[in-house]
Amino acid sequence: MFAGTPPFPRLLLLTALLGGPAVADDLFIDNQDLPQVLTATRLKQSPAAVPGSMTVLDSELIRASGARDIPELLRLVPGMMIGYGAGNQPTVNYHGSNVSEARRMQVLIDGRSVYRAGLATVDWSDIPVALEDIERIEVFRGPNTVSYGANALMAVVNILTRNPADSHGTRLKLTRGADGINDYYASQGFGWDSGDLRLSLSGQQDDGFDQDQLGRDYRDSRRLNRINVSASHMLAANQTLEWQLAAKEGSNQRPYTYQPVFPFVTQTGNDADVNAKDYAASVRWNIDFNPEHSLYVQGAAQHFDRQQVWRACDAALSFSPELTRLWQLNSNYAEQVARNIRNPPGNSDPTLQGLRDQVKNQWDNLGGSNVVCGDVDQSTRETRYDLEIQDTLSLTDNLRLLTGANVRYDKADSQTYFNGTLDDQTWRLFGQFEWRVDEHWILQGGAMFEDSRLSGNSLTPRVALNYLITPRHGLRAVYSEAVRSPDMFENNVNWSYTVRNLAPYQPGLGSGQYFVKTRGPGDLDQERMRSRELGYNGSFSDLNVDVKVFYDEISGMISEPLRNNQYIASNSNKARFSGSEAQLDWRPTQRDRLRLTYAYVDTWASNLNDSSNTARNSGSAGWMRDWGAGWSSALFYYGDDTLNGYRFERVDLRLAKRLRIQGSTLELAALWQQRLDDEPITLPQNRYDSRQRLSVSAELEF
């Protein structure tokens, strides 16, 4: 029965089926309220009835983990791969994908997507929400285009913030620690007869990694400040209005990485730090017509602004129109000519040979070999407007129907990446049904039709059959299809560098365009996934278990790294992911909570970029305990065997003491992190001087 099954999920399954008398007694008795999750289908469901696998990170777990940001917190989700391009550039992928870009996962804050459609990424270190404002994070582990549209190809992370009604009073928190950790949080909440409001201010600062693989200082520190306002108004007995405002500003260091194309040019220039400003607003109107019928309308607007100006040096020949023309005709040959300019290779094509001779003459006789330096503006701005309406109706006691529509407008502005402005408009129609055939069987289905002006249209279905042994224990079989639309950068990039303020001055050359230019194909198809899953979810009196096996296939993958001079996008790649996952959450006593996760992922990809960020074995283990008298502790282990070729193992210990002082609560906490390996994180340049890190925090509530 268990042949070929990795040992950890086998152990969890045996525990669930062959547990002690208390577990057995509870198996067919439903005497507790069922927990509810929302993210899977947009319908409130018990975990046993969900058409897929879910992980919920609640507020208790978030606090106990001691995590400073969402990527570190997601190490608690089975199958989630956490990597780093630099200390301020975390990447998060479910099961695996390109090591430096996270293109295939949807991320929401209270229903508002923070996935950047322009540059195909999520800025995890810049998400404008503080962990202290988060009530829980629901992660749907699998494709969910049916519910959330393209980009929900492999998983959905839904960040749900605290209700303002639960945030009354004042809350202050300071955190200090090694590697320049300097965080703060402050919030004030209050209410009135018909509403509640919370205002929070927060910020983070750290130095990133200490050194690169050559022992040099590594410029990857970050600094950010955030402000959030969240409010809820009771308009009538059956109507509420919720609105949020968020703003964030900060800066992320970037090391100088430009490598001159022409030989004999000394590498000089300044660092390309990024200054970021984000703004977001959303409003949601909820109407409950009766217990069987509800509707909401939600609108959102957000703006991402990344300012990045840096100075680089290269030969004046870099701006030659003839070399640019040579690049457009044959980029490989143009690069050979540039890199071997003192003795460039010939070419049998007379047009190419003629351009080659002109370029060589410019180098030898017209000042092309002179070194010039100038300013490169790599700034980007992205704007999104989003409007959605959703209707939920119980047609009978056994049949629920959800329908909705969404329209979204995206605009990206970058002189470097798009030679100006590019925009897109997307329409969606979606529907879900849940039919309880009898007390044991649930049939669920849904579909999403989506049409993008730049990417075309798609129709993605999902069908699932759940068998409820009891209302708290269910088996599931799920088949779903999903797509990911090529983003603006991948499909429509118009990448070139305009270099300004060139010095020393060259006659007729105050500014110029670098000869390397990259154009998107403009006709990329959507990536398409087919997913199969078998699973079990069970909630005993003190134990929750979820186990699944999966087989996912992705075709038409766009796998090329987003780099100028190396980016030739295509749909020529494919990948397969198969394996098993398990998670266990157990409260053996009123004071203890144990949590285990494990993922076994076997991957194959036609492009190594798509398998490099997959660990075959990964997981976490946690023990949280309330010792009484205000003392509490949390011990966590995180590990994966090979993420981009590097092992990762770390133990975190958090010790906290809560004190009551004249009606106020003060919590003092210390977090000790100990690496059990001595390897870099994801990339060879990501290294710390020490395998230990200590941070302390003080939090006051009154």
XYZ file of C-alpha atoms in Angstrom, residues 114-537:
424
model
C -0.058 42.553 -5.429
C 1.354 40.608 -8.387
C 3.094 43.109 -10.689
C 1.828 42.455 -14.193
C 4.428 44.684 -15.842
C 7.601 42.882 -14.736
C 6.160 39.449 -13.880
C 7.019 39.418 -10.199
C 5.967 39.930 -6.585
C 8.078 42.344 -4.537
C 7.998 40.263 -1.377
C 10.204 42.574 0.666
C 8.044 45.548 -0.307
C 4.524 44.200 0.320
C 2.810 47.128 2.096
C 1.434 45.249 5.105
C 2.955 44.588 8.535
C 2.873 41.079 10.008
C 1.312 42.579 13.147
C -1.760 43.592 11.086
C -2.287 40.082 9.668
C -4.996 37.887 11.164
C -4.135 34.806 9.107
C -2.691 33.699 5.794
C -4.570 31.111 3.744
C -2.469 29.303 1.155
C -4.182 27.241 -1.524
C -1.517 24.762 -2.577
C -2.269 24.097 -6.207
C -3.541 25.762 -9.375
C -6.514 28.063 -8.866
C -7.002 30.045 -12.047
C -10.668 29.046 -11.708
C -11.062 31.374 -8.728
C -8.407 34.052 -9.242
C -7.502 34.170 -12.911
C -4.201 33.839 -14.728
C -1.062 33.874 -12.558
C -2.739 31.657 -9.962
C -0.995 28.862 -11.832
C 0.684 26.983 -8.986
C -0.670 28.443 -5.729
C -2.548 31.336 -4.123
C -1.363 33.202 -1.022
C -4.264 35.140 0.503
C -3.191 37.550 3.267
C -6.160 38.454 5.487
C -5.703 41.402 7.825
C -7.243 41.894 11.255
C -10.741 43.320 11.515
C -10.541 46.913 12.814
C -13.103 45.931 15.460
C -10.501 43.546 16.908
C -7.760 46.193 16.954
C -9.009 48.730 19.503
C -6.421 50.363 21.716
C -2.742 51.152 21.279
C -0.019 48.728 20.284
C 3.708 49.511 20.132
C 6.550 47.168 19.186
C 10.308 47.534 18.699
C 12.711 44.875 17.417
C 16.505 45.055 17.391
C 18.998 42.421 16.365
C 22.103 41.279 14.556
C 22.782 42.177 10.916
C 21.320 45.641 11.432
C 17.771 44.517 12.275
C 15.821 47.608 13.331
C 12.019 47.266 13.096
C 9.118 49.159 14.599
C 5.324 48.939 14.667
C 2.661 51.252 16.138
C -1.106 51.086 15.791
C -4.147 52.838 17.179
C -7.631 51.424 16.885
C -10.971 52.812 17.967
C -14.662 52.437 17.234
C -17.937 54.304 17.191
C -21.594 53.305 16.987
C -21.504 52.286 13.338
C -17.883 51.529 12.619
C -14.280 50.844 13.548
C -10.894 52.078 12.311
C -7.240 51.077 12.707
C -4.227 53.206 11.829
C -0.828 51.525 11.824
C 2.721 52.687 11.136
C 5.554 50.211 10.641
C 9.061 49.962 9.308
C 11.912 47.540 8.767
C 15.641 47.832 8.323
C 18.507 45.351 8.024
C 21.897 44.926 6.366
C 21.116 41.836 4.264
C 23.891 39.317 3.679
C 27.361 40.131 4.990
C 29.648 39.073 2.168
C 29.740 37.476 -1.247
C 31.597 34.324 -2.285
C 34.837 36.310 -2.614
C 34.622 37.735 0.885
C 33.693 41.246 -0.283
C 31.060 43.373 1.437
C 27.657 42.764 -0.104
C 25.435 45.758 -0.793
C 21.912 44.443 -0.204
C 20.520 46.258 2.821
C 16.908 47.441 2.906
C 14.922 50.153 4.602
C 11.189 50.755 4.426
C 8.338 52.573 6.161
C 4.621 51.813 5.836
C 1.314 53.394 6.790
C -1.991 51.519 6.694
C -5.544 52.613 7.428
C -8.358 50.052 7.633
C -11.978 50.876 8.422
C -15.358 49.166 8.508
C -18.770 50.886 8.552
C -22.182 49.404 9.247
C -24.447 51.060 6.669
C -27.533 49.059 7.576
C -28.431 45.848 9.347
C -27.457 43.890 6.223
C -24.815 46.146 4.657
C -21.191 46.995 5.471
C -18.618 49.195 3.792
C -14.929 48.373 4.219
C -12.051 50.476 2.940
C -8.269 50.458 3.184
C -5.428 52.834 2.365
C -1.766 51.826 2.256
C 1.476 53.564 1.398
C 5.086 52.457 1.544
C 8.426 54.082 0.866
C 11.871 52.607 1.151
C 15.169 51.808 -0.501
C 16.922 48.586 -1.433
C 20.645 48.516 -2.061
C 21.905 46.941 -5.267
C 25.546 46.057 -5.932
C 27.263 47.365 -9.060
C 27.044 44.481 -11.507
C 27.537 46.077 -14.929
C 30.246 44.349 -16.967
C 31.637 46.426 -19.878
C 31.188 44.720 -23.217
C 34.331 46.133 -24.772
C 37.735 44.862 -23.673
C 40.268 47.024 -21.899
C 37.534 49.200 -20.296
C 38.076 49.528 -16.560
C 34.956 48.586 -14.620
C 33.869 51.751 -12.829
C 30.507 53.218 -11.858
C 28.202 53.640 -8.920
C 25.741 51.306 -7.265
C 22.235 50.904 -8.629
C 20.118 51.292 -5.492
C 16.332 51.208 -5.848
C 14.031 53.741 -4.197
C 10.496 52.401 -3.924
C 7.149 54.063 -3.343
C 3.868 52.146 -3.363
C 0.308 53.365 -2.895
C -2.888 51.329 -2.691
C -6.559 51.870 -1.907
C -9.550 49.549 -1.890
C -13.229 49.757 -0.980
C -15.723 46.912 -0.613
C -19.511 47.050 -0.261
C -21.101 43.905 1.243
C -24.822 43.189 1.079
C -26.533 40.223 2.775
C -29.993 40.030 1.206
C -30.857 37.037 3.391
C -28.953 34.081 4.930
C -28.966 32.365 1.501
C -27.979 35.286 -0.719
C -25.109 37.788 -0.521
C -23.257 40.110 -2.869
C -20.199 42.331 -2.798
C -18.680 44.972 -5.046
C -14.976 45.763 -4.627
C -12.818 48.361 -6.300
C -9.061 48.804 -5.904
C -6.288 51.026 -7.209
C -2.553 50.746 -6.692
C 0.645 52.276 -7.965
C 4.190 50.847 -7.874
C 7.078 53.279 -8.368
C 10.692 52.069 -8.544
C 13.321 54.753 -9.088
C 16.732 53.398 -10.112
C 19.434 55.569 -11.678
C 23.046 54.383 -11.853
C 26.241 55.373 -13.624
C 28.194 53.060 -15.932
C 31.233 53.275 -18.161
C 32.007 51.669 -21.518
C 33.597 52.470 -24.853
C 32.071 55.266 -26.933
C 31.560 52.664 -29.657
C 28.695 51.290 -27.531
C 26.495 54.027 -29.018
C 27.424 53.502 -32.662
C 24.352 53.381 -34.980
C 26.233 50.941 -37.215
C 26.896 48.577 -34.307
C 23.230 48.881 -33.324
C 22.214 47.928 -36.858
C 24.608 44.990 -36.777
C 23.017 43.842 -33.515
C 19.540 44.034 -35.020
C 20.589 41.924 -37.994
C 22.638 39.336 -36.075
C 23.010 39.788 -32.317
C 25.448 36.901 -31.863
C 27.802 38.218 -34.531
C 27.541 41.784 -33.191
C 28.596 40.565 -29.747
C 31.565 38.689 -31.250
C 32.649 41.859 -33.035
C 32.319 43.958 -29.886
C 34.171 41.564 -27.619
C 36.961 41.053 -30.162
C 37.023 44.578 -31.535
C 40.822 44.694 -32.008
C 40.606 41.779 -34.420
C 36.910 41.150 -35.118
C 35.911 38.059 -37.104
C 34.805 38.487 -40.687
C 31.493 37.426 -42.168
C 30.466 36.028 -45.554
C 27.335 38.186 -45.613
C 28.361 41.424 -47.410
C 25.906 43.547 -45.393
C 27.254 42.274 -42.088
C 30.848 42.536 -43.308
C 30.284 46.145 -44.391
C 28.861 47.104 -40.984
C 31.722 45.255 -39.317
C 34.269 47.307 -41.280
C 32.561 50.591 -40.353
C 32.517 49.623 -36.669
C 36.197 48.658 -36.811
C 37.066 52.006 -38.404
C 35.154 53.858 -35.690
C 37.169 52.015 -33.061
C 40.534 52.646 -34.739
C 40.167 56.160 -36.133
C 37.029 57.954 -34.873
C 37.340 57.802 -31.093
C 35.274 54.682 -30.606
C 37.794 53.313 -28.104
C 37.439 56.310 -25.773
C 35.899 55.437 -22.419
C 32.743 57.404 -21.587
C 30.490 57.288 -18.526
C 26.838 58.234 -18.242
C 23.626 57.917 -16.231
C 21.283 54.969 -16.840
C 17.654 55.386 -15.754
C 16.168 51.957 -15.084
C 13.084 53.254 -13.263
C 9.655 51.621 -13.618
C 6.142 52.673 -12.722
C 3.115 50.391 -12.739
C -0.529 51.306 -12.139
C -3.550 49.046 -11.710
C -7.300 49.654 -11.420
C -9.512 46.718 -10.519
C -13.301 46.313 -10.184
C -15.048 43.098 -9.151
C -18.584 41.980 -8.352
C -19.457 38.624 -6.797
C -22.807 37.012 -6.020
C -23.242 34.001 -3.717
C -26.575 32.168 -3.694
C -27.827 29.009 -1.986
C -30.365 27.653 -4.472
C -31.342 24.798 -2.138
C -30.052 23.360 1.107
C -27.677 21.187 -0.955
C -26.667 23.484 -3.830
C -24.648 26.697 -3.663
C -23.714 28.849 -6.630
C -21.125 31.619 -6.882
C -20.819 33.895 -9.914
C -18.832 37.023 -10.579
C -17.129 39.353 -13.012
C -13.902 41.334 -12.910
C -12.354 44.028 -15.051
C -8.754 45.186 -14.611
C -6.596 47.833 -16.232
C -2.794 47.671 -16.014
C -0.284 50.230 -17.195
C 3.509 50.011 -17.084
C 5.821 52.933 -17.753
C 9.559 52.510 -18.270
C 11.901 54.154 -20.711
C 14.309 51.242 -20.358
C 11.961 48.255 -20.537
C 9.117 49.543 -22.730
C 10.542 52.659 -24.411
C 7.622 54.522 -22.864
C 4.214 53.227 -21.770
C 2.398 49.942 -22.320
C -1.081 49.066 -21.056
C -3.470 46.120 -20.949
C -7.106 45.463 -20.118
C -8.417 42.161 -18.772
C -12.009 40.909 -18.395
C -13.022 37.878 -16.349
C -16.196 35.892 -15.784
C -16.106 33.171 -13.136
C -18.447 30.696 -11.519
C -18.369 27.924 -8.924
C -20.940 25.417 -7.693
C -21.052 23.085 -4.711
C -23.607 20.264 -4.812
C -24.001 18.092 -1.746
C -25.376 14.977 -3.385
C -26.024 13.404 0.020
C -24.491 13.540 3.502
C -21.229 11.998 2.228
C -20.681 13.076 -1.381
C -19.912 16.602 -2.611
C -19.491 17.421 -6.299
C -17.822 20.739 -7.055
C -16.966 22.477 -10.264
C -16.085 25.842 -11.663
C -14.662 27.741 -14.592
C -13.028 31.063 -15.363
C -13.190 32.802 -18.724
C -10.554 35.490 -19.115
C -9.760 37.818 -21.996
C -6.645 40.011 -22.098
C -6.060 42.514 -24.882
C -2.350 41.617 -24.978
C -2.529 37.874 -24.244
C -5.819 36.661 -25.717
C -8.494 34.607 -23.996
C -8.654 31.379 -22.035
C -11.173 29.098 -20.358
C -10.004 27.069 -17.360
C -12.118 24.436 -15.569
C -11.917 22.517 -12.293
C -13.913 19.532 -11.071
C -13.620 17.848 -7.677
C -15.311 15.016 -5.830
C -15.168 14.958 -2.041
C -16.272 12.038 0.110
C -17.015 13.054 3.703
C -16.458 10.160 6.082
C -17.854 12.577 8.667
C -18.248 16.356 8.377
C -14.692 16.655 9.773
C -12.978 13.968 7.682
C -12.916 13.952 3.905
C -11.250 12.335 0.922
C -10.864 14.316 -2.289
C -10.070 13.792 -5.955
C -9.394 16.929 -7.978
C -8.688 17.677 -11.620
C -8.007 21.255 -12.635
C -6.543 23.241 -15.469
C -4.862 26.600 -15.146
C -3.072 29.173 -17.275
C -0.548 31.929 -16.826
C -0.650 34.780 -19.292
C 2.704 36.133 -20.483
C 3.263 39.424 -18.762
C 4.050 42.713 -20.420
C 7.792 42.273 -20.005
C 7.898 38.732 -21.349
C 5.759 39.338 -24.397
C 6.146 43.025 -25.213
C 9.493 44.111 -23.805
C 11.230 46.907 -25.718
C 14.460 46.902 -23.768
C 17.196 49.428 -24.438
C 19.369 51.734 -22.355
C 19.406 55.446 -23.006
C 22.553 56.781 -21.342
C 22.536 60.488 -20.478
C 25.114 63.014 -19.297
C 27.938 61.237 -21.081
C 31.419 62.339 -20.031
C 33.976 63.108 -21.163
C 32.084 64.936 -23.872
C 32.089 63.381 -27.317
C 31.241 65.522 -30.384
C 27.533 65.093 -31.113
C 27.152 62.626 -28.247
C 25.533 64.189 -25.162
C 23.414 61.080 -24.731
C 22.991 57.887 -26.651
C 21.279 54.524 -26.859
C 23.303 51.449 -26.039
C 23.639 49.163 -29.036
C 22.147 46.105 -27.270
C 18.376 46.109 -27.731
C 15.917 43.377 -26.788
C 12.436 43.011 -28.235
C 9.675 40.719 -27.014
C 8.137 38.326 -29.539
C 4.645 39.803 -29.083
C 2.928 36.495 -29.887
C 3.631 34.310 -26.859
C 0.913 31.850 -25.860
C -0.264 31.230 -22.332
C 1.427 28.661 -20.151
C -0.977 25.841 -19.388
C -1.104 23.452 -16.433
C -3.017 20.223 -15.907
C -3.156 19.080 -12.298
C -4.362 15.894 -10.595
C -4.620 15.497 -6.835
C -5.780 12.861 -4.352
C -5.938 13.853 -0.707
C -7.308 13.436 2.796
C -8.166 16.105 5.370
